[in-house]
Amino acid sequence: MESGLNIIYNVYHTPPLEFPIAVYFYLTGLSAGSFLLSTLAYGFGIEKFKPLGLLGVSLAVILLILAPINLIIDLEQPMRFWHLFPYLNMKSPITYGTFLLSLYPLNAIIYGYFMYKKNYRLTKIFGFIGIPLAISVHGYTGFILALSKARALWNTALMPFLFLVSAMVSGIAMMMIAVAIKQRYFSEDKHIHDNIIFDLGKILNMTIFLDLFLILSDILVLQTADTEAHHAAMLILTSDFSPMFLGVEIIIGSFIPLMLFNIPMFKKRIGFQIAAAILVMIGILAMRYVMVIGGQSIPLS
Amino acid sequence: MANIRWGIVIDLRRCVGCHTCSVACKSEFLVPLSVYRQWVKVIEKGQYPNVSRSFLPSMCNCCENPICVHNCPTQATFKREDGIVLQDPHRCIGCKYCIASCPYDVRYADPMKRIVQKCTWCHHRIDTGLEPACVNACPSFAMTFGDLNDPESRISKVLASNAVQVLKPEKDTRPHVYYIGADEVAMRAIGGANRKEKPVWWLWVMGNFVKKEHKG
């Protein structure tokens, strides 16, 4: 309390966006990440990633059907969700989402269908149509936060990139786990062919570094921008949300996986690779939680 | 009705902190428990014997450039020609994005109607020639309501002859609730927030490089 200042009475309304929104961001991120990985083989023709194709697109479709359910549950009037189409406001970032969340799963289903039918020419075409859709279906969620400029933690131009990179991080981690489960339990020889998991691990390693760099630049600028931004940075660094941010997102979700990927003792073992992938997925869920819930916990009035 | 731009000036030199405006608002709209369209922030500062209380009546600022209208996906919230920002109760889907966007925390999700509601500056009273309920109820005449575009109106004269402030001008919302003599700390959202300082468990490891002094 500086110089005896006291707030005797004030009204703080309940934070509007709750945990389902954080889960929604997490699921779209996983979906976009796994879709982009599936196009590595069928769009860009990298043969060694072929096993990711059908698995990636199936996960992308399932997750993107689950994700908007969180949004509709979170509405105060779920039965009015159709208002988003006839009464749309082109300036609102939610409107971009209305169209992207309709087009992206449709395209992914067509892309998956042609992949299943082994029509590689059409698979490639729909894969390339899907890449910008997948990027924007997750990038727009960054804009949702960045454009509600009341909240200091969200109102930064880095937000879409932060969301895209963390989507790639969590998507790659999920694919490592999914490939391992598929090969261990649902393949003919019940054996994990570890080449693909190590290859994914190398990509994941690089994207975690990129993610950490973006988080660092975000925090450094928040520290020095203005009073509210400084308060937001302190909130996640030293106050209520620091165990979630520093403990889970940074240490458990990034530093320990980086150690598992880079220390020679661990990096040859498939078990440690899968463990690192699980930790990364937990860390990104914590990142969504800190962003959505933490961003709203700074008083505005 | 053409070319009217409503505004409110609150003279805090006259405000006695009686909360009558909030009570009038609650009874005008039957606002449910736990949410408020209009309230008076009260702060206390200084050490005995040099102490003072400051008040800050808060309501919708009916911004010239409202972020809530910009961000509403269904055009449920809109700005009238006379500048009042309203919420269409039949169109609102309750996505609460406007609440997240509003820098003044004046919107709320109505727990009874299950839509977003806000201060309407009592547009139903204004349209019949009355003043908003809070302005009407103020016993010390601290609040002035009127047409900013009419140079002969009382509010224009008050604005022209006093130094006024608005809340959070840096957000470029151009609010139309003006304050005379508002306390700087009361206007700031984070200033002396009533949260306790928690012990910082990792700062001693990292050194003090993030511990900046402008907590105020």
Short mmCIF file of C-alpha atoms in Angstrom, two decimals:
data_model
loop_
_atom_site.label_atom_id
_atom_site.label_comp_id
_atom_site.label_asym_id
_atom_site.label_seq_id
_atom_site.Cartn_x
_atom_site.Cartn_y
_atom_site.Cartn_z
CA MET A 1 0.00 0.00 0.00
CA GLU A 2 1.75 3.11 -1.12
CA SER A 3 1.27 6.16 1.14
CA GLY A 4 -1.80 4.71 2.81
CA LEU A 5 -3.88 4.48 -0.36
CA ASN A 6 -6.99 2.40 0.06
CA ILE A 7 -9.80 1.44 -2.26
CA ILE A 8 -12.89 1.65 -0.08
CA TYR A 9 -15.45 0.63 -2.68
CA ASN A 10 -15.28 -0.36 -6.31
CA VAL A 11 -17.06 -2.74 -8.65
CA TYR A 12 -15.18 -5.44 -10.55
CA HIS A 13 -17.37 -7.42 -12.91
CA THR A 14 -16.71 -11.13 -13.38
CA PRO A 15 -14.11 -11.88 -16.09
CA PRO A 16 -16.17 -12.67 -19.17
CA LEU A 17 -14.10 -15.33 -20.93
CA GLU A 18 -13.65 -18.48 -18.91
CA PHE A 19 -11.83 -21.80 -19.12
CA PRO A 20 -13.80 -23.18 -22.14
CA ILE A 21 -12.33 -20.35 -24.23
CA ALA A 22 -8.80 -21.35 -23.23
CA VAL A 23 -9.62 -24.97 -24.13
CA TYR A 24 -11.01 -23.78 -27.47
CA PHE A 25 -7.75 -21.96 -28.26
CA TYR A 26 -5.83 -25.09 -27.25
CA LEU A 27 -7.89 -27.40 -29.47
CA THR A 28 -7.75 -25.15 -32.57
CA GLY A 29 -4.01 -24.90 -32.05
CA LEU A 30 -3.64 -28.68 -31.94
CA SER A 31 -5.84 -28.98 -35.01
CA ALA A 32 -3.93 -26.41 -37.06
CA GLY A 33 -0.61 -27.94 -36.04
CA SER A 34 -1.56 -31.49 -36.96
CA PHE A 35 -3.07 -30.36 -40.28
CA LEU A 36 0.12 -28.53 -41.24
CA LEU A 37 2.18 -31.63 -40.37
CA SER A 38 -0.01 -33.80 -42.56
CA THR A 39 0.69 -31.50 -45.54
CA LEU A 40 4.45 -32.06 -45.16
CA ALA A 41 4.11 -35.42 -46.92
CA TYR A 42 1.05 -34.91 -49.13
CA GLY A 43 1.55 -31.25 -50.04
CA PHE A 44 5.31 -30.78 -50.02
CA GLY A 45 6.18 -34.38 -50.87
CA ILE A 46 8.53 -35.14 -47.97
CA GLU A 47 8.31 -38.93 -48.13
CA LYS A 48 9.50 -39.71 -44.59
CA PHE A 49 6.48 -37.95 -43.07
CA LYS A 50 3.95 -40.12 -44.98
CA PRO A 51 2.73 -41.90 -41.81
CA LEU A 52 1.58 -38.51 -40.49
CA GLY A 53 -0.79 -37.82 -43.37
CA LEU A 54 -4.03 -39.61 -42.63
CA LEU A 55 -3.45 -39.51 -38.86
CA GLY A 56 -2.84 -35.77 -38.92
CA VAL A 57 -5.88 -34.90 -40.98
CA SER A 58 -8.18 -37.17 -38.93
CA LEU A 59 -7.03 -35.53 -35.70
CA ALA A 60 -7.37 -32.08 -37.29
CA VAL A 61 -10.99 -32.72 -38.24
CA ILE A 62 -11.98 -34.31 -34.92
CA LEU A 63 -10.37 -31.53 -32.88
CA LEU A 64 -11.93 -28.83 -34.99
CA ILE A 65 -15.35 -30.33 -34.52
CA LEU A 66 -14.80 -30.45 -30.74
CA ALA A 67 -13.34 -26.94 -30.52
CA PRO A 68 -16.35 -24.79 -31.51
CA ILE A 69 -18.52 -26.78 -29.08
CA ASN A 70 -16.56 -25.05 -26.31
CA LEU A 71 -17.42 -21.70 -27.86
CA ILE A 72 -21.12 -22.46 -28.09
CA ILE A 73 -21.25 -23.81 -24.52
CA ASP A 74 -19.64 -20.59 -23.32
CA LEU A 75 -22.33 -18.40 -24.94
CA GLU A 76 -24.98 -17.00 -22.62
CA GLN A 77 -27.55 -17.85 -25.33
CA PRO A 78 -26.23 -20.99 -27.07
CA MET A 79 -29.37 -21.37 -29.20
CA ARG A 80 -28.70 -17.99 -30.82
CA PHE A 81 -25.31 -18.96 -32.26
CA TRP A 82 -26.78 -18.72 -35.78
CA HIS A 83 -27.00 -14.94 -35.32
CA LEU A 84 -23.32 -14.96 -36.25
CA PHE A 85 -24.20 -15.60 -39.90
CA PRO A 86 -27.09 -13.25 -40.83
CA TYR A 87 -26.16 -10.33 -38.55
CA LEU A 88 -22.43 -10.44 -39.08
CA ASN A 89 -20.22 -7.46 -38.38
CA MET A 90 -17.29 -7.55 -40.78
CA LYS A 91 -15.09 -5.54 -38.42
CA SER A 92 -15.24 -8.07 -35.60
CA PRO A 93 -12.50 -10.72 -35.39
CA ILE A 94 -15.13 -13.23 -34.25
CA THR A 95 -16.68 -12.90 -37.71
CA TYR A 96 -13.43 -14.03 -39.34
CA GLY A 97 -13.65 -17.03 -37.06
CA THR A 98 -17.25 -17.76 -38.05
CA PHE A 99 -16.15 -18.29 -41.65
CA LEU A 100 -12.83 -19.95 -40.91
CA LEU A 101 -14.38 -22.41 -38.48
CA SER A 102 -16.91 -23.34 -41.18
CA LEU A 103 -14.53 -23.57 -44.15
CA TYR A 104 -11.48 -25.16 -42.52
CA PRO A 105 -13.11 -28.44 -41.33
CA LEU A 106 -14.93 -28.80 -44.68
CA ASN A 107 -11.66 -28.43 -46.57
CA ALA A 108 -9.92 -30.79 -44.16
CA ILE A 109 -12.62 -33.44 -44.68
CA ILE A 110 -12.28 -33.19 -48.50
CA TYR A 111 -8.48 -33.31 -48.22
CA GLY A 112 -8.67 -36.37 -45.97
CA TYR A 113 -11.17 -38.06 -48.29
CA PHE A 114 -8.89 -37.73 -51.33
CA MET A 115 -5.93 -38.89 -49.28
CA TYR A 116 -7.91 -41.97 -48.23
CA LYS A 117 -8.86 -42.59 -51.88
CA LYS A 118 -5.18 -42.23 -52.82
CA ASN A 119 -5.93 -39.43 -55.32
CA TYR A 120 -2.66 -37.64 -54.73
CA ARG A 121 -3.13 -34.80 -57.22
CA LEU A 122 -6.38 -33.57 -55.59
CA THR A 123 -4.93 -34.27 -52.13
CA LYS A 124 -2.09 -31.92 -52.95
CA ILE A 125 -4.48 -29.19 -54.21
CA PHE A 126 -6.72 -29.34 -51.14
CA GLY A 127 -3.66 -29.56 -48.92
CA PHE A 128 -2.34 -26.29 -50.32
CA ILE A 129 -5.79 -24.68 -49.96
CA GLY A 130 -5.78 -25.88 -46.37
CA ILE A 131 -2.42 -24.40 -45.38
CA PRO A 132 -3.55 -20.74 -45.34
CA LEU A 133 -6.85 -21.82 -43.78
CA ALA A 134 -5.07 -23.70 -41.00
CA ILE A 135 -2.74 -20.78 -40.37
CA SER A 136 -5.58 -18.27 -40.27
CA VAL A 137 -7.94 -20.47 -38.21
CA HIS A 138 -5.42 -20.27 -35.46
CA GLY A 139 -3.97 -16.85 -36.25
CA TYR A 140 -7.38 -15.22 -35.94
CA THR A 141 -7.67 -16.42 -32.33
CA GLY A 142 -4.60 -14.29 -31.66
CA PHE A 143 -6.42 -11.36 -33.24
CA ILE A 144 -9.44 -11.97 -30.99
CA LEU A 145 -7.24 -11.32 -28.00
CA ALA A 146 -5.07 -8.64 -29.58
CA LEU A 147 -7.99 -6.51 -30.79
CA SER A 148 -9.78 -6.32 -27.46
CA LYS A 149 -7.50 -3.51 -26.51
CA ALA A 150 -8.76 -3.06 -22.97
CA ARG A 151 -6.51 -5.86 -21.72
CA ALA A 152 -2.84 -5.03 -21.52
CA LEU A 153 -1.62 -8.62 -21.65
CA TRP A 154 -3.47 -9.24 -24.94
CA ASN A 155 -3.09 -6.00 -26.79
CA THR A 156 0.13 -6.74 -28.65
CA ALA A 157 0.88 -7.34 -32.32
CA LEU A 158 2.89 -10.41 -31.30
CA MET A 159 -0.24 -12.23 -30.15
CA PRO A 160 -1.15 -13.94 -33.49
CA PHE A 161 2.45 -15.11 -33.94
CA LEU A 162 2.66 -16.28 -30.35
CA PHE A 163 -0.50 -18.29 -30.91
CA LEU A 164 0.66 -19.70 -34.24
CA VAL A 165 4.03 -20.81 -32.96
CA SER A 166 2.56 -22.33 -29.81
CA ALA A 167 0.01 -24.09 -32.05
CA MET A 168 2.86 -25.63 -34.02
CA VAL A 169 4.61 -26.63 -30.78
CA SER A 170 1.57 -28.36 -29.32
CA GLY A 171 0.56 -29.85 -32.68
CA ILE A 172 3.95 -31.47 -33.26
CA ALA A 173 4.00 -32.79 -29.70
CA MET A 174 0.54 -34.28 -30.14
CA MET A 175 1.57 -35.93 -33.43
CA MET A 176 4.61 -37.51 -31.74
CA ILE A 177 2.35 -39.06 -29.12
CA ALA A 178 -0.29 -40.05 -31.68
CA VAL A 179 2.24 -41.72 -34.00
CA ALA A 180 3.76 -43.62 -31.09
CA ILE A 181 0.36 -44.84 -29.88
CA LYS A 182 -0.68 -45.82 -33.41
CA GLN A 183 2.50 -47.77 -34.10
CA ARG A 184 2.58 -49.40 -30.69
CA TYR A 185 -1.03 -50.54 -30.46
CA PHE A 186 -2.69 -50.32 -33.88
CA SER A 187 -0.01 -51.40 -36.38
CA GLU A 188 0.75 -54.90 -37.59
CA ASP A 189 4.16 -55.33 -35.97
CA LYS A 190 3.28 -53.49 -32.70
CA HIS A 191 6.64 -51.76 -32.83
CA ILE A 192 7.48 -48.07 -32.69
CA HIS A 193 9.59 -47.06 -35.70
CA ASP A 194 11.50 -44.36 -33.98
CA ASN A 195 12.89 -42.47 -36.99
CA ILE A 196 9.79 -40.38 -37.47
CA ILE A 197 9.54 -39.59 -33.77
CA PHE A 198 13.13 -38.39 -33.66
CA ASP A 199 12.55 -36.29 -36.79
CA LEU A 200 9.48 -34.69 -35.21
CA GLY A 201 11.49 -34.19 -32.04
CA LYS A 202 14.09 -32.20 -33.96
CA ILE A 203 11.40 -29.92 -35.45
CA LEU A 204 9.77 -29.57 -32.02
CA ASN A 205 13.11 -28.62 -30.50
CA MET A 206 13.49 -25.72 -32.94
CA THR A 207 9.90 -24.50 -32.55
CA ILE A 208 10.23 -24.46 -28.75
CA PHE A 209 13.23 -22.14 -29.14
CA LEU A 210 11.19 -19.88 -31.43
CA ASP A 211 8.28 -19.93 -28.95
CA LEU A 212 10.58 -19.01 -26.07
CA PHE A 213 12.05 -16.15 -28.08
CA LEU A 214 8.56 -14.76 -28.79
CA ILE A 215 7.57 -15.06 -25.12
CA LEU A 216 10.79 -13.33 -24.09
CA SER A 217 10.26 -10.43 -26.47
CA ASP A 218 6.62 -10.12 -25.38
CA ILE A 219 7.58 -9.95 -21.70
CA LEU A 220 10.50 -7.56 -22.27
CA VAL A 221 8.29 -5.06 -24.09
CA LEU A 222 5.41 -5.47 -21.62
CA GLN A 223 7.84 -4.68 -18.79
CA THR A 224 8.62 -1.27 -20.20
CA ALA A 225 5.52 -0.27 -22.20
CA ASP A 226 3.10 1.44 -19.80
CA THR A 227 1.62 1.05 -16.33
CA GLU A 228 -0.98 -1.54 -17.27
CA ALA A 229 1.44 -3.51 -19.42
CA HIS A 230 4.01 -3.48 -16.64
CA HIS A 231 1.33 -4.67 -14.24
CA ALA A 232 0.42 -7.46 -16.66
CA ALA A 233 4.05 -8.56 -16.91
CA MET A 234 4.41 -8.52 -13.13
CA LEU A 235 1.18 -10.51 -12.80
CA ILE A 236 2.57 -13.44 -14.78
CA LEU A 237 6.16 -13.09 -13.54
CA THR A 238 5.78 -12.52 -9.83
CA SER A 239 2.18 -12.63 -8.73
CA ASP A 240 -0.93 -14.84 -8.95
CA PHE A 241 -0.16 -16.42 -12.30
CA SER A 242 3.58 -16.93 -11.89
CA PRO A 243 3.36 -20.60 -10.78
CA MET A 244 1.30 -21.34 -13.89
CA PHE A 245 3.43 -19.23 -16.23
CA LEU A 246 6.96 -19.76 -14.95
CA GLY A 247 6.41 -23.12 -13.31
CA VAL A 248 4.23 -24.96 -15.79
CA GLU A 249 4.56 -23.10 -19.07
CA ILE A 250 8.25 -22.18 -18.99
CA ILE A 251 9.95 -24.79 -16.79
CA ILE A 252 7.78 -27.90 -17.24
CA GLY A 253 6.56 -27.06 -20.73
CA SER A 254 9.74 -25.71 -22.31
CA PHE A 255 12.96 -26.07 -20.30
CA ILE A 256 12.60 -29.72 -19.26
CA PRO A 257 11.57 -30.82 -22.80
CA LEU A 258 14.52 -28.87 -24.23
CA MET A 259 16.82 -30.72 -21.82
CA LEU A 260 15.31 -34.04 -22.83
CA PHE A 261 15.79 -33.21 -26.52
CA ASN A 262 19.34 -31.88 -26.25
CA ILE A 263 21.22 -33.68 -23.46
CA PRO A 264 22.95 -36.72 -25.05
CA MET A 265 21.99 -39.02 -22.19
CA PHE A 266 18.26 -38.53 -22.91
CA LYS A 267 18.03 -37.72 -26.57
CA LYS A 268 18.60 -41.25 -27.89
CA ARG A 269 15.77 -42.76 -25.85
CA ILE A 270 12.28 -42.93 -27.33
CA GLY A 271 10.66 -42.86 -23.89
CA PHE A 272 12.18 -39.50 -23.04
CA GLN A 273 11.07 -38.09 -26.38
CA ILE A 274 7.47 -39.07 -25.69
CA ALA A 275 7.71 -37.75 -22.12
CA ALA A 276 8.99 -34.43 -23.48
CA ALA A 277 6.07 -34.27 -25.92
CA ILE A 278 3.57 -34.82 -23.09
CA LEU A 279 5.20 -32.07 -21.02
CA VAL A 280 5.08 -29.70 -24.00
CA MET A 281 1.35 -30.32 -24.41
CA ILE A 282 0.76 -29.56 -20.71
CA GLY A 283 2.87 -26.41 -21.02
CA ILE A 284 0.89 -25.05 -23.98
CA LEU A 285 -2.42 -25.67 -22.18
CA ALA A 286 -0.98 -23.63 -19.30
CA MET A 287 -0.01 -20.90 -21.79
CA ARG A 288 -3.62 -20.68 -23.04
CA TYR A 289 -4.86 -20.54 -19.45
CA VAL A 290 -2.43 -17.80 -18.44
CA MET A 291 -3.26 -15.75 -21.52
CA VAL A 292 -7.05 -15.99 -21.31
CA ILE A 293 -7.67 -16.01 -17.55
CA GLY A 294 -4.59 -14.03 -16.52
CA GLY A 295 -5.22 -11.35 -19.11
CA GLN A 296 -8.61 -10.64 -17.58
CA SER A 297 -7.52 -10.59 -13.96
CA ILE A 298 -6.07 -7.08 -14.17
CA PRO A 299 -8.65 -4.63 -12.78
CA LEU A 300 -10.02 -2.12 -15.32
CA SER A 301 -12.11 0.18 -13.16
CA MET B 1 -33.24 15.13 -33.13
CA ALA B 2 -30.61 15.83 -35.73
CA ASN B 3 -27.10 16.75 -34.64
CA ILE B 4 -27.60 16.03 -30.98
CA ARG B 5 -24.60 14.59 -29.13
CA TRP B 6 -25.40 13.80 -25.53
CA GLY B 7 -22.77 14.08 -22.85
CA ILE B 8 -22.42 14.04 -19.07
CA VAL B 9 -20.16 16.20 -16.92
CA ILE B 10 -19.54 15.10 -13.32
CA ASP B 11 -18.23 17.80 -11.02
CA LEU B 12 -16.40 15.91 -8.28
CA ARG B 13 -15.95 19.07 -6.23
CA ARG B 14 -19.67 18.75 -5.57
CA CYS B 15 -19.84 14.96 -5.19
CA VAL B 16 -20.42 13.85 -1.59
CA GLY B 17 -20.16 10.11 -2.26
CA CYS B 18 -23.74 9.31 -1.23
CA HIS B 19 -24.23 6.58 -3.90
CA THR B 20 -27.71 7.94 -4.69
CA CYS B 21 -26.94 7.73 -8.42
CA SER B 22 -26.19 4.00 -8.08
CA VAL B 23 -29.38 3.38 -6.12
CA ALA B 24 -31.44 5.32 -8.67
CA CYS B 25 -29.89 3.27 -11.46
CA LYS B 26 -30.54 -0.03 -9.69
CA SER B 27 -34.19 0.83 -9.17
CA GLU B 28 -34.67 2.29 -12.66
CA PHE B 29 -33.61 -0.94 -14.39
CA LEU B 30 -34.06 -3.56 -11.64
CA VAL B 31 -30.40 -4.43 -12.12
CA PRO B 32 -29.76 -7.89 -10.59
CA LEU B 33 -27.58 -8.47 -7.57
CA SER B 34 -23.81 -8.71 -8.14
CA VAL B 35 -23.79 -6.50 -11.26
CA TYR B 36 -23.89 -2.72 -11.65
CA ARG B 37 -24.60 -0.30 -14.47
CA GLN B 38 -23.42 2.68 -12.47
CA TRP B 39 -21.37 2.79 -9.32
CA VAL B 40 -19.21 5.16 -7.31
CA LYS B 41 -15.59 4.18 -6.79
CA VAL B 42 -14.37 5.44 -3.42
CA ILE B 43 -10.71 5.74 -2.52
CA GLU B 44 -9.00 6.97 0.60
CA LYS B 45 -5.43 8.22 0.62
CA GLY B 46 -2.82 9.70 2.89
CA GLN B 47 -1.70 9.06 6.49
CA TYR B 48 -3.47 10.54 9.50
CA PRO B 49 -3.88 13.51 9.94
CA ASN B 50 -3.45 14.29 6.22
CA VAL B 51 -6.12 12.12 4.64
CA SER B 52 -8.81 12.56 2.04
CA ARG B 53 -11.49 10.59 0.26
CA SER B 54 -12.14 10.83 -3.46
CA PHE B 55 -15.10 9.60 -5.42
CA LEU B 56 -15.44 8.55 -9.02
CA PRO B 57 -18.94 7.80 -10.35
CA SER B 58 -18.48 5.23 -13.15
CA MET B 59 -20.88 4.50 -15.98
CA CYS B 60 -20.88 3.84 -19.71
CA ASN B 61 -18.75 6.49 -21.36
CA CYS B 62 -20.75 6.25 -24.62
CA CYS B 63 -17.49 6.61 -26.52
CA GLU B 64 -17.24 8.32 -29.87
CA ASN B 65 -15.14 5.36 -30.99
CA PRO B 66 -16.54 2.41 -28.98
CA ILE B 67 -14.45 -0.77 -29.02
CA CYS B 68 -17.49 -2.83 -27.99
CA VAL B 69 -19.39 -1.80 -31.14
CA HIS B 70 -16.34 -2.48 -33.29
CA ASN B 71 -15.91 -5.97 -31.84
CA CYS B 72 -19.51 -7.20 -31.47
CA PRO B 73 -19.85 -10.05 -34.00
CA THR B 74 -23.64 -9.77 -34.42
CA GLN B 75 -24.11 -5.98 -34.41
CA ALA B 76 -26.09 -6.43 -31.19
CA THR B 77 -24.36 -3.42 -29.71
CA PHE B 78 -24.59 -0.23 -31.70
CA LYS B 79 -24.19 3.52 -31.41
CA ARG B 80 -27.22 5.74 -31.97
CA GLU B 81 -26.93 8.97 -33.95
CA ASP B 82 -27.04 10.95 -30.73
CA GLY B 83 -24.02 9.00 -29.50
CA ILE B 84 -25.65 6.60 -27.03
CA VAL B 85 -24.30 3.05 -27.18
CA LEU B 86 -27.05 0.48 -26.75
CA GLN B 87 -27.40 -3.29 -26.59
CA ASP B 88 -30.08 -5.11 -28.61
CA PRO B 89 -31.38 -7.74 -26.16
CA HIS B 90 -32.85 -9.91 -28.91
CA ARG B 91 -29.77 -10.06 -31.06
CA CYS B 92 -27.10 -10.50 -28.37
CA ILE B 93 -25.79 -14.06 -28.25
CA GLY B 94 -23.85 -13.48 -25.04
CA CYS B 95 -20.36 -14.17 -26.38
CA LYS B 96 -19.11 -11.56 -23.86
CA TYR B 97 -16.42 -10.34 -26.23
CA CYS B 98 -17.66 -6.78 -25.71
CA ILE B 99 -17.11 -7.15 -21.96
CA ALA B 100 -13.56 -8.27 -22.65
CA SER B 101 -13.06 -5.31 -25.00
CA CYS B 102 -14.47 -2.49 -22.86
CA PRO B 103 -11.64 -0.60 -21.10
CA TYR B 104 -14.00 0.71 -18.41
CA ASP B 105 -15.51 -2.59 -17.15
CA VAL B 106 -19.04 -1.15 -17.42
CA ARG B 107 -20.59 -4.09 -19.24
CA TYR B 108 -21.79 -7.25 -17.55
CA ALA B 109 -23.43 -10.57 -18.35
CA ASP B 110 -26.92 -10.31 -16.86
CA PRO B 111 -27.40 -13.37 -14.63
CA MET B 112 -31.20 -13.28 -15.10
CA LYS B 113 -31.62 -12.40 -18.78
CA ARG B 114 -28.51 -14.31 -19.92
CA ILE B 115 -27.35 -11.55 -22.26
CA VAL B 116 -24.88 -8.70 -21.98
CA GLN B 117 -26.33 -5.53 -20.48
CA LYS B 118 -24.93 -2.08 -19.89
CA CYS B 119 -25.67 1.46 -18.82
CA THR B 120 -27.92 3.01 -21.50
CA TRP B 121 -27.78 6.58 -20.23
CA CYS B 122 -31.54 5.96 -19.68
CA HIS B 123 -32.34 6.43 -23.36
CA HIS B 124 -36.02 5.76 -22.59
CA ARG B 125 -36.05 8.78 -20.27
CA ILE B 126 -33.99 10.96 -22.62
CA ASP B 127 -36.34 10.24 -25.53
CA THR B 128 -39.25 11.58 -23.50
CA GLY B 129 -37.35 14.71 -22.49
CA LEU B 130 -36.18 13.62 -19.04
CA GLU B 131 -32.66 13.38 -17.67
CA PRO B 132 -31.00 10.01 -16.90
CA ALA B 133 -32.02 8.59 -13.52
CA CYS B 134 -28.58 9.10 -11.94
CA VAL B 135 -28.38 12.73 -13.05
CA ASN B 136 -31.92 13.34 -11.88
CA ALA B 137 -31.28 11.78 -8.47
CA CYS B 138 -27.99 13.50 -7.63
CA PRO B 139 -28.74 15.62 -4.50
CA SER B 140 -25.72 17.92 -4.87
CA PHE B 141 -26.18 18.67 -8.60
CA ALA B 142 -22.77 17.20 -9.34
CA MET B 143 -23.92 15.69 -12.65
CA THR B 144 -24.88 17.70 -15.70
CA PHE B 145 -26.51 16.08 -18.71
CA GLY B 146 -27.10 17.76 -22.06
CA ASP B 147 -26.36 18.28 -25.73
CA LEU B 148 -22.69 18.84 -26.44
CA ASN B 149 -23.45 20.21 -29.91
CA ASP B 150 -25.64 23.03 -28.59
CA PRO B 151 -23.36 25.88 -27.47
CA GLU B 152 -26.17 27.35 -25.37
CA SER B 153 -26.78 24.17 -23.32
CA ARG B 154 -25.70 24.10 -19.69
CA ILE B 155 -23.28 21.24 -20.29
CA SER B 156 -21.50 23.14 -23.08
CA LYS B 157 -21.07 26.13 -20.80
CA VAL B 158 -19.75 23.94 -17.96
CA LEU B 159 -17.32 22.23 -20.33
CA ALA B 160 -16.17 25.52 -21.79
CA SER B 161 -15.45 27.10 -18.43
CA ASN B 162 -13.78 24.23 -16.54
CA ALA B 163 -10.74 21.99 -16.84
CA VAL B 164 -12.07 18.49 -17.50
CA GLN B 165 -10.63 14.99 -17.75
CA VAL B 166 -11.82 11.73 -19.27
CA LEU B 167 -11.00 8.16 -18.28
CA LYS B 168 -8.21 6.38 -20.16
CA PRO B 169 -7.78 8.86 -23.04
CA GLU B 170 -4.88 6.73 -24.30
CA LYS B 171 -7.32 4.06 -25.50
CA ASP B 172 -8.56 6.44 -28.24
CA THR B 173 -12.20 5.77 -27.38
CA ARG B 174 -13.02 9.49 -26.93
CA PRO B 175 -15.41 9.14 -23.97
CA HIS B 176 -18.33 11.51 -23.43
CA VAL B 177 -18.38 11.38 -19.64
CA TYR B 178 -16.23 14.26 -18.43
CA TYR B 179 -14.94 14.71 -14.89
CA ILE B 180 -14.07 17.96 -13.12
CA GLY B 181 -11.59 17.62 -10.28
CA ALA B 182 -11.18 13.83 -10.45
CA ASP B 183 -8.39 12.36 -8.37
CA GLU B 184 -5.58 10.96 -10.47
CA VAL B 185 -5.31 7.73 -8.46
CA ALA B 186 -9.07 7.16 -8.48
CA MET B 187 -9.08 7.45 -12.28
CA ARG B 188 -6.29 4.94 -12.66
CA ALA B 189 -7.47 1.34 -12.63
CA ILE B 190 -4.33 -0.22 -11.22
CA GLY B 191 -3.32 2.57 -8.87
CA GLY B 192 -3.03 1.13 -5.39
CA ALA B 193 -5.16 -1.86 -6.21
CA ASN B 194 -6.26 -3.50 -2.99
CA ARG B 195 -4.34 -6.67 -3.60
CA LYS B 196 -1.64 -7.71 -1.16
CA GLU B 197 1.94 -7.83 -2.32
CA LYS B 198 2.89 -11.47 -2.43
CA PRO B 199 6.39 -12.66 -1.63
CA VAL B 200 8.30 -13.14 -4.82
CA TRP B 201 9.70 -16.61 -4.68
CA TRP B 202 12.09 -16.49 -7.58
CA LEU B 203 13.25 -12.86 -7.76
CA TRP B 204 16.24 -13.44 -5.51
CA VAL B 205 17.45 -16.03 -8.01
CA MET B 206 17.14 -13.79 -11.01
CA GLY B 207 18.43 -10.63 -9.35
CA ASN B 208 16.35 -7.51 -9.24
CA PHE B 209 16.31 -6.69 -12.92
CA VAL B 210 12.54 -6.86 -13.28
CA LYS B 211 11.69 -5.10 -10.03
CA LYS B 212 10.72 -1.71 -11.34
CA GLU B 213 9.63 1.01 -9.03
CA HIS B 214 6.47 2.38 -10.63
CA LYS B 215 4.02 0.08 -8.91
CA GLY B 216 1.74 2.99 -8.06
#
